[in-house]
Amino acid sequence: MSGKLYIVGIGPGDKDLRTLRAQRVLEESQVIVGYNTYLKLISDIIEGKEVIGARMKEEVFRANVAIEKALEGKVVSLVSSGDPQVYGMASLVFDIIARRGMTLDVEVIPGVTAGLAAAARIGSPISLDYASISLSDLLIPREEILKRVESAATGDFVILLYNPINKPLLEETMSIISKFRSPETPVGIITKAYRQGEIKEVTTLRDWKKYENEIGMVTTIIVGNSRTYNAGNLVITPRGYERKYEL
């Protein structure tokens, strides 16, 4: 008899930013599966449950074991940081189920993404159209990533950069963006948003490299568009009200 598989977004890490639905689902689950770092972020709620942890690059193992436990008739939560559809586990789980022709009750529980959390820490930089791009080239060729970066830059989107751990790729990315943006374009560099040890810097496209040593896997970089501006330590992208109304 099949059980139930929840793919749960736990948000950026702070307990207060979990959704009520995510909290209830985790409480109801008999089995919790996740990357070890994510399990530490929900340590307050997993005591007494069957917990299956995994290391980085073991996503396929996590997906398979969560599916297997659900097929055994258990209620299972497979956790992702942020939202499970945004560079998380949802796609992999559904892909495996579809390829194998399996029947399983699966529900995605959305969560606050790293991009939303990082943006909130520096004002309102993503109030208009934005593009989200992962700089992880473990699964996607760098040429494909850079093509997307150029498309976002030419389209004047605010750009959210996830997983900027590959420094040569990050530098090439920022170089491409710099061809289409002013050197004074605001750049936010936020590490561990809403987690212990959070670091946030507001700089410009010209000066971002001053903070390159602070950038890691849990950093989100936000590059403004042509209308984004700094106001003290805030980064603001106007929605266009100033074009029609007296502010």
PDB file of C-alpha atoms in Angstrom:
ATOM      1  CA  MET A   1       0.000   0.000   0.000  1.00  0.00           C
ATOM      2  CA  SER A   2       1.389   3.397  -1.002  1.00  0.00           C
ATOM      3  CA  GLY A   3       1.901   6.121   1.527  1.00  0.00           C
ATOM      4  CA  LYS A   4       2.376   9.812   0.908  1.00  0.00           C
ATOM      5  CA  LEU A   5       5.435  11.735  -0.235  1.00  0.00           C
ATOM      6  CA  TYR A   6       5.743  15.426   0.563  1.00  0.00           C
ATOM      7  CA  ILE A   7       8.506  17.441  -1.073  1.00  0.00           C
ATOM      8  CA  VAL A   8       8.894  20.220   1.455  1.00  0.00           C
ATOM      9  CA  GLY A   9      10.440  23.641   1.071  1.00  0.00           C
ATOM     10  CA  ILE A  10      11.774  24.641   4.483  1.00  0.00           C
ATOM     11  CA  GLY A  11      12.644  28.203   3.463  1.00  0.00           C
ATOM     12  CA  PRO A  12      16.016  29.898   3.950  1.00  0.00           C
ATOM     13  CA  GLY A  13      16.675  28.273   7.323  1.00  0.00           C
ATOM     14  CA  ASP A  14      15.041  30.419   9.985  1.00  0.00           C
ATOM     15  CA  LYS A  15      12.214  28.558  11.741  1.00  0.00           C
ATOM     16  CA  ASP A  16      10.033  31.669  11.587  1.00  0.00           C
ATOM     17  CA  LEU A  17      10.143  31.597   7.785  1.00  0.00           C
ATOM     18  CA  ARG A  18       8.767  28.072   7.440  1.00  0.00           C
ATOM     19  CA  THR A  19       5.195  28.076   6.205  1.00  0.00           C
ATOM     20  CA  LEU A  20       2.490  26.767   8.516  1.00  0.00           C
ATOM     21  CA  ARG A  21       1.799  24.030   5.973  1.00  0.00           C
ATOM     22  CA  ALA A  22       5.459  22.956   5.955  1.00  0.00           C
ATOM     23  CA  GLN A  23       5.472  22.824   9.748  1.00  0.00           C
ATOM     24  CA  ARG A  24       2.338  20.654   9.869  1.00  0.00           C
ATOM     25  CA  VAL A  25       3.596  18.285   7.176  1.00  0.00           C
ATOM     26  CA  LEU A  26       6.921  17.780   8.939  1.00  0.00           C
ATOM     27  CA  GLU A  27       5.082  17.081  12.198  1.00  0.00           C
ATOM     28  CA  GLU A  28       2.844  14.505  10.485  1.00  0.00           C
ATOM     29  CA  SER A  29       5.638  12.694   8.652  1.00  0.00           C
ATOM     30  CA  GLN A  30       7.025   9.393   9.870  1.00  0.00           C
ATOM     31  CA  VAL A  31      10.187   9.635   7.756  1.00  0.00           C
ATOM     32  CA  ILE A  32      12.319  12.703   7.005  1.00  0.00           C
ATOM     33  CA  VAL A  33      14.864  12.575   4.171  1.00  0.00           C
ATOM     34  CA  GLY A  34      17.311  15.344   3.358  1.00  0.00           C
ATOM     35  CA  TYR A  35      20.757  16.772   2.877  1.00  0.00           C
ATOM     36  CA  ASN A  36      22.510  16.746   6.260  1.00  0.00           C
ATOM     37  CA  THR A  37      22.823  20.535   6.413  1.00  0.00           C
ATOM     38  CA  TYR A  38      19.074  20.948   5.827  1.00  0.00           C
ATOM     39  CA  LEU A  39      18.276  18.407   8.533  1.00  0.00           C
ATOM     40  CA  LYS A  40      20.198  20.526  11.030  1.00  0.00           C
ATOM     41  CA  LEU A  41      17.966  23.467  10.124  1.00  0.00           C
ATOM     42  CA  ILE A  42      14.866  21.506  11.175  1.00  0.00           C
ATOM     43  CA  SER A  43      16.399  19.691  14.146  1.00  0.00           C
ATOM     44  CA  ASP A  44      13.637  21.084  16.388  1.00  0.00           C
ATOM     45  CA  ILE A  45      10.970  19.034  14.627  1.00  0.00           C
ATOM     46  CA  ILE A  46      12.531  15.707  13.607  1.00  0.00           C
ATOM     47  CA  GLU A  47      13.160  14.107  16.978  1.00  0.00           C
ATOM     48  CA  GLY A  48      11.610  10.657  17.250  1.00  0.00           C
ATOM     49  CA  LYS A  49      11.203  10.185  13.508  1.00  0.00           C
ATOM     50  CA  GLU A  50      13.108   7.987  11.085  1.00  0.00           C
ATOM     51  CA  VAL A  51      15.676  10.378   9.660  1.00  0.00           C
ATOM     52  CA  ILE A  52      17.740   9.592   6.561  1.00  0.00           C
ATOM     53  CA  GLY A  53      20.531  12.047   5.825  1.00  0.00           C
ATOM     54  CA  ALA A  54      22.780  12.347   2.803  1.00  0.00           C
ATOM     55  CA  ARG A  55      25.784  14.302   1.624  1.00  0.00           C
ATOM     56  CA  MET A  56      26.173  16.779  -1.219  1.00  0.00           C
ATOM     57  CA  LYS A  57      25.796  15.242  -4.710  1.00  0.00           C
ATOM     58  CA  GLU A  58      23.584  12.440  -3.350  1.00  0.00           C
ATOM     59  CA  GLU A  59      20.347  13.909  -4.670  1.00  0.00           C
ATOM     60  CA  VAL A  60      19.400  10.780  -6.638  1.00  0.00           C
ATOM     61  CA  PHE A  61      19.841   8.664  -3.507  1.00  0.00           C
ATOM     62  CA  ARG A  62      17.644  11.040  -1.527  1.00  0.00           C
ATOM     63  CA  ALA A  63      14.904  10.970  -4.155  1.00  0.00           C
ATOM     64  CA  ASN A  64      14.974   7.192  -4.503  1.00  0.00           C
ATOM     65  CA  VAL A  65      14.930   6.440  -0.776  1.00  0.00           C
ATOM     66  CA  ALA A  66      12.068   8.897  -0.217  1.00  0.00           C
ATOM     67  CA  ILE A  67      10.055   7.229  -2.993  1.00  0.00           C
ATOM     68  CA  GLU A  68      10.817   3.764  -1.611  1.00  0.00           C
ATOM     69  CA  LYS A  69       9.730   4.695   1.899  1.00  0.00           C
ATOM     70  CA  ALA A  70       6.480   6.176   0.595  1.00  0.00           C
ATOM     71  CA  LEU A  71       5.804   3.032  -1.449  1.00  0.00           C
ATOM     72  CA  GLU A  72       6.176   1.060   1.789  1.00  0.00           C
ATOM     73  CA  GLY A  73       3.104   2.912   3.051  1.00  0.00           C
ATOM     74  CA  LYS A  74       4.811   5.592   5.136  1.00  0.00           C
ATOM     75  CA  VAL A  75       4.266   9.335   5.244  1.00  0.00           C
ATOM     76  CA  VAL A  76       7.552  10.840   4.061  1.00  0.00           C
ATOM     77  CA  SER A  77       8.939  14.361   3.841  1.00  0.00           C
ATOM     78  CA  LEU A  78      11.818  14.993   1.457  1.00  0.00           C
ATOM     79  CA  VAL A  79      13.167  18.413   2.401  1.00  0.00           C
ATOM     80  CA  SER A  80      14.746  21.128   0.291  1.00  0.00           C
ATOM     81  CA  SER A  81      15.989  24.497   1.444  1.00  0.00           C
ATOM     82  CA  GLY A  82      14.084  27.405  -0.037  1.00  0.00           C
ATOM     83  CA  ASP A  83      11.442  26.099  -2.417  1.00  0.00           C
ATOM     84  CA  PRO A  84      11.729  22.519  -3.749  1.00  0.00           C
ATOM     85  CA  GLN A  85      10.984  23.600  -7.324  1.00  0.00           C
ATOM     86  CA  VAL A  86      13.713  26.253  -7.396  1.00  0.00           C
ATOM     87  CA  TYR A  87      16.922  24.240  -7.866  1.00  0.00           C
ATOM     88  CA  GLY A  88      15.456  21.752  -5.384  1.00  0.00           C
ATOM     89  CA  MET A  89      14.305  18.140  -5.286  1.00  0.00           C
ATOM     90  CA  ALA A  90      10.847  18.367  -6.881  1.00  0.00           C
ATOM     91  CA  SER A  91      11.935  18.035 -10.505  1.00  0.00           C
ATOM     92  CA  LEU A  92      14.143  15.016  -9.812  1.00  0.00           C
ATOM     93  CA  VAL A  93      11.411  13.165  -7.907  1.00  0.00           C
ATOM     94  CA  PHE A  94       8.762  13.747 -10.560  1.00  0.00           C
ATOM     95  CA  ASP A  95      11.234  12.853 -13.312  1.00  0.00           C
ATOM     96  CA  ILE A  96      12.036   9.501 -11.663  1.00  0.00           C
ATOM     97  CA  ILE A  97       8.364   8.710 -11.079  1.00  0.00           C
ATOM     98  CA  ALA A  98       7.413   9.621 -14.665  1.00  0.00           C
ATOM     99  CA  ARG A  99      10.264   7.655 -16.258  1.00  0.00           C
ATOM    100  CA  ARG A 100       9.377   4.534 -14.261  1.00  0.00           C
ATOM    101  CA  GLY A 101       5.630   4.845 -14.790  1.00  0.00           C
ATOM    102  CA  MET A 102       5.027   4.766 -11.046  1.00  0.00           C
ATOM    103  CA  THR A 103       1.846   5.714  -9.204  1.00  0.00           C
ATOM    104  CA  LEU A 104       2.496   7.614  -6.000  1.00  0.00           C
ATOM    105  CA  ASP A 105       0.724  10.352  -4.044  1.00  0.00           C
ATOM    106  CA  VAL A 106       3.166  13.279  -4.107  1.00  0.00           C
ATOM    107  CA  GLU A 107       2.597  16.856  -2.957  1.00  0.00           C
ATOM    108  CA  VAL A 108       4.949  19.819  -3.218  1.00  0.00           C
ATOM    109  CA  ILE A 109       4.955  22.182  -0.228  1.00  0.00           C
ATOM    110  CA  PRO A 110       6.291  25.553  -1.430  1.00  0.00           C
ATOM    111  CA  GLY A 111       8.748  27.577   0.600  1.00  0.00           C
ATOM    112  CA  VAL A 112      10.447  30.971   0.733  1.00  0.00           C
ATOM    113  CA  THR A 113      13.310  30.896  -1.782  1.00  0.00           C
ATOM    114  CA  ALA A 114      16.874  32.021  -1.130  1.00  0.00           C
ATOM    115  CA  GLY A 115      16.390  34.747  -3.740  1.00  0.00           C
ATOM    116  CA  LEU A 116      13.324  36.154  -1.991  1.00  0.00           C
ATOM    117  CA  ALA A 117      15.014  35.968   1.398  1.00  0.00           C
ATOM    118  CA  ALA A 118      18.204  37.640   0.144  1.00  0.00           C
ATOM    119  CA  ALA A 119      16.270  40.379  -1.625  1.00  0.00           C
ATOM    120  CA  ALA A 120      14.248  41.125   1.497  1.00  0.00           C
ATOM    121  CA  ARG A 121      17.460  41.717   3.422  1.00  0.00           C
ATOM    122  CA  ILE A 122      18.517  44.647   1.228  1.00  0.00           C
ATOM    123  CA  GLY A 123      15.250  46.403   0.448  1.00  0.00           C
ATOM    124  CA  SER A 124      13.213  45.692  -2.670  1.00  0.00           C
ATOM    125  CA  PRO A 125      15.508  44.905  -5.613  1.00  0.00           C
ATOM    126  CA  ILE A 126      13.222  42.380  -7.375  1.00  0.00           C
ATOM    127  CA  SER A 127      10.015  44.406  -7.454  1.00  0.00           C
ATOM    128  CA  LEU A 128       9.891  44.268 -11.255  1.00  0.00           C
ATOM    129  CA  ASP A 129      10.766  41.525 -13.755  1.00  0.00           C
ATOM    130  CA  TYR A 130      13.773  39.429 -12.794  1.00  0.00           C
ATOM    131  CA  ALA A 131      15.655  36.361 -13.979  1.00  0.00           C
ATOM    132  CA  SER A 132      16.973  33.607 -11.717  1.00  0.00           C
ATOM    133  CA  ILE A 133      20.115  31.820 -12.931  1.00  0.00           C
ATOM    134  CA  SER A 134      22.125  29.088 -11.233  1.00  0.00           C
ATOM    135  CA  LEU A 135      25.882  29.255 -11.761  1.00  0.00           C
ATOM    136  CA  SER A 136      26.355  25.592 -10.902  1.00  0.00           C
ATOM    137  CA  ASP A 137      27.874  23.871 -13.928  1.00  0.00           C
ATOM    138  CA  LEU A 138      27.764  20.377 -12.401  1.00  0.00           C
ATOM    139  CA  LEU A 139      24.753  19.434 -14.547  1.00  0.00           C
ATOM    140  CA  ILE A 140      24.424  22.322 -17.024  1.00  0.00           C
ATOM    141  CA  PRO A 141      27.256  23.241 -19.466  1.00  0.00           C
ATOM    142  CA  ARG A 142      28.853  26.612 -18.746  1.00  0.00           C
ATOM    143  CA  GLU A 143      28.167  27.750 -22.328  1.00  0.00           C
ATOM    144  CA  GLU A 144      24.456  27.271 -21.733  1.00  0.00           C
ATOM    145  CA  ILE A 145      24.620  29.171 -18.450  1.00  0.00           C
ATOM    146  CA  LEU A 146      26.476  32.093 -20.001  1.00  0.00           C
ATOM    147  CA  LYS A 147      23.979  32.261 -22.875  1.00  0.00           C
ATOM    148  CA  ARG A 148      21.192  32.660 -20.321  1.00  0.00           C
ATOM    149  CA  VAL A 149      23.181  35.339 -18.491  1.00  0.00           C
ATOM    150  CA  GLU A 150      23.608  37.325 -21.691  1.00  0.00           C
ATOM    151  CA  SER A 151      19.909  36.992 -22.537  1.00  0.00           C
ATOM    152  CA  ALA A 152      18.921  38.246 -19.084  1.00  0.00           C
ATOM    153  CA  ALA A 153      21.392  41.111 -19.301  1.00  0.00           C
ATOM    154  CA  THR A 154      20.246  42.249 -22.738  1.00  0.00           C
ATOM    155  CA  GLY A 155      16.621  42.030 -21.582  1.00  0.00           C
ATOM    156  CA  ASP A 156      17.372  44.413 -18.680  1.00  0.00           C
ATOM    157  CA  PHE A 157      16.116  41.948 -16.091  1.00  0.00           C
ATOM    158  CA  VAL A 158      17.209  42.203 -12.479  1.00  0.00           C
ATOM    159  CA  ILE A 159      19.358  39.080 -12.164  1.00  0.00           C
ATOM    160  CA  LEU A 160      19.440  36.671  -9.222  1.00  0.00           C
ATOM    161  CA  LEU A 161      22.549  34.472  -9.239  1.00  0.00           C
ATOM    162  CA  TYR A 162      22.389  31.238  -7.262  1.00  0.00           C
ATOM    163  CA  ASN A 163      25.301  28.878  -6.447  1.00  0.00           C
ATOM    164  CA  PRO A 164      28.122  31.293  -7.400  1.00  0.00           C
ATOM    165  CA  ILE A 165      30.827  28.959  -6.095  1.00  0.00           C
ATOM    166  CA  ASN A 166      32.724  28.585  -9.402  1.00  0.00           C
ATOM    167  CA  LYS A 167      34.796  31.790  -9.294  1.00  0.00           C
ATOM    168  CA  PRO A 168      35.946  31.811 -12.967  1.00  0.00           C
ATOM    169  CA  LEU A 169      32.344  31.275 -14.084  1.00  0.00           C
ATOM    170  CA  LEU A 170      31.128  34.003 -11.724  1.00  0.00           C
ATOM    171  CA  GLU A 171      33.728  36.456 -13.026  1.00  0.00           C
ATOM    172  CA  GLU A 172      32.779  35.705 -16.627  1.00  0.00           C
ATOM    173  CA  THR A 173      29.125  36.139 -15.714  1.00  0.00           C
ATOM    174  CA  MET A 174      29.702  39.548 -14.153  1.00  0.00           C
ATOM    175  CA  SER A 175      31.860  40.555 -17.109  1.00  0.00           C
ATOM    176  CA  ILE A 176      29.016  39.749 -19.508  1.00  0.00           C
ATOM    177  CA  ILE A 177      26.505  41.685 -17.415  1.00  0.00           C
ATOM    178  CA  SER A 178      28.912  44.641 -17.283  1.00  0.00           C
ATOM    179  CA  LYS A 179      28.728  44.961 -21.072  1.00  0.00           C
ATOM    180  CA  PHE A 180      25.065  45.925 -20.767  1.00  0.00           C
ATOM    181  CA  ARG A 181      24.893  47.710 -17.389  1.00  0.00           C
ATOM    182  CA  SER A 182      26.377  50.843 -15.892  1.00  0.00           C
ATOM    183  CA  PRO A 183      29.342  50.388 -13.510  1.00  0.00           C
ATOM    184  CA  GLU A 184      27.160  52.052 -10.858  1.00  0.00           C
ATOM    185  CA  THR A 185      24.476  49.356 -11.097  1.00  0.00           C
ATOM    186  CA  PRO A 186      23.646  48.186  -7.550  1.00  0.00           C
ATOM    187  CA  VAL A 187      24.753  44.702  -6.565  1.00  0.00           C
ATOM    188  CA  GLY A 188      23.662  42.891  -3.417  1.00  0.00           C
ATOM    189  CA  ILE A 189      25.775  40.033  -2.066  1.00  0.00           C
ATOM    190  CA  ILE A 190      23.951  38.110   0.645  1.00  0.00           C
ATOM    191  CA  THR A 191      25.344  35.018   2.356  1.00  0.00           C
ATOM    192  CA  LYS A 192      23.309  32.804   4.707  1.00  0.00           C
ATOM    193  CA  ALA A 193      20.185  34.967   4.526  1.00  0.00           C
ATOM    194  CA  TYR A 194      18.135  34.486   7.702  1.00  0.00           C
ATOM    195  CA  ARG A 195      20.677  32.050   9.123  1.00  0.00           C
ATOM    196  CA  GLN A 196      23.293  32.365  11.812  1.00  0.00           C
ATOM    197  CA  GLY A 197      26.364  34.090  10.408  1.00  0.00           C
ATOM    198  CA  GLU A 198      24.455  36.108   7.823  1.00  0.00           C
ATOM    199  CA  ILE A 199      26.523  38.576   5.796  1.00  0.00           C
ATOM    200  CA  LYS A 200      25.040  41.199   3.488  1.00  0.00           C
ATOM    201  CA  GLU A 201      26.881  43.691   1.341  1.00  0.00           C
ATOM    202  CA  VAL A 202      25.517  46.371  -0.965  1.00  0.00           C
ATOM    203  CA  THR A 203      27.987  47.405  -3.641  1.00  0.00           C
ATOM    204  CA  THR A 204      28.112  48.132  -7.371  1.00  0.00           C
ATOM    205  CA  LEU A 205      28.913  46.278 -10.551  1.00  0.00           C
ATOM    206  CA  ARG A 206      32.216  48.122 -10.625  1.00  0.00           C
ATOM    207  CA  ASP A 207      33.237  47.157  -7.074  1.00  0.00           C
ATOM    208  CA  TRP A 208      31.665  43.736  -6.477  1.00  0.00           C
ATOM    209  CA  LYS A 209      35.030  41.916  -6.638  1.00  0.00           C
ATOM    210  CA  LYS A 210      36.052  43.538  -3.339  1.00  0.00           C
ATOM    211  CA  TYR A 211      33.726  41.000  -1.712  1.00  0.00           C
ATOM    212  CA  GLU A 212      34.607  37.996  -3.842  1.00  0.00           C
ATOM    213  CA  ASN A 213      36.262  36.148  -0.936  1.00  0.00           C
ATOM    214  CA  GLU A 214      32.959  36.252   0.992  1.00  0.00           C
ATOM    215  CA  ILE A 215      31.055  34.514  -1.811  1.00  0.00           C
ATOM    216  CA  GLY A 216      30.257  30.803  -1.478  1.00  0.00           C
ATOM    217  CA  MET A 217      27.640  28.161  -2.130  1.00  0.00           C
ATOM    218  CA  VAL A 218      25.104  29.770   0.238  1.00  0.00           C
ATOM    219  CA  THR A 219      25.521  33.228  -1.298  1.00  0.00           C
ATOM    220  CA  THR A 220      22.911  34.871  -3.494  1.00  0.00           C
ATOM    221  CA  ILE A 221      23.970  37.757  -5.725  1.00  0.00           C
ATOM    222  CA  ILE A 222      21.434  40.291  -6.961  1.00  0.00           C
ATOM    223  CA  VAL A 223      22.358  42.557  -9.878  1.00  0.00           C
ATOM    224  CA  GLY A 224      19.985  45.446 -10.499  1.00  0.00           C
ATOM    225  CA  ASN A 225      18.559  46.562 -13.837  1.00  0.00           C
ATOM    226  CA  SER A 226      18.953  49.961 -15.510  1.00  0.00           C
ATOM    227  CA  ARG A 227      16.432  51.576 -13.133  1.00  0.00           C
ATOM    228  CA  THR A 228      17.600  50.018  -9.858  1.00  0.00           C
ATOM    229  CA  TYR A 229      19.198  52.437  -7.406  1.00  0.00           C
ATOM    230  CA  ASN A 230      20.802  52.555  -3.964  1.00  0.00           C
ATOM    231  CA  ALA A 231      19.345  54.545  -1.063  1.00  0.00           C
ATOM    232  CA  GLY A 232      21.816  54.172   1.767  1.00  0.00           C
ATOM    233  CA  ASN A 233      22.055  50.428   2.393  1.00  0.00           C
ATOM    234  CA  LEU A 234      18.843  49.726   0.496  1.00  0.00           C
ATOM    235  CA  VAL A 235      18.541  48.539  -3.088  1.00  0.00           C
ATOM    236  CA  ILE A 236      15.322  49.586  -4.810  1.00  0.00           C
ATOM    237  CA  THR A 237      13.910  48.687  -8.209  1.00  0.00           C
ATOM    238  CA  PRO A 238      10.940  50.976  -8.937  1.00  0.00           C
ATOM    239  CA  ARG A 239       7.838  49.325 -10.405  1.00  0.00           C
ATOM    240  CA  GLY A 240       7.022  52.391 -12.510  1.00  0.00           C
ATOM    241  CA  TYR A 241       4.632  54.341 -10.304  1.00  0.00           C
ATOM    242  CA  GLU A 242       6.933  57.351 -10.625  1.00  0.00           C
ATOM    243  CA  ARG A 243       6.137  57.463 -14.338  1.00  0.00           C
ATOM    244  CA  LYS A 244       2.433  58.112 -13.743  1.00  0.00           C
ATOM    245  CA  TYR A 245       2.126  59.518 -10.250  1.00  0.00           C
ATOM    246  CA  GLU A 246       3.695  62.243  -8.153  1.00  0.00           C
ATOM    247  CA  LEU A 247       5.591  60.452  -5.357  1.00  0.00           C
TER     248      LEU A 247
END
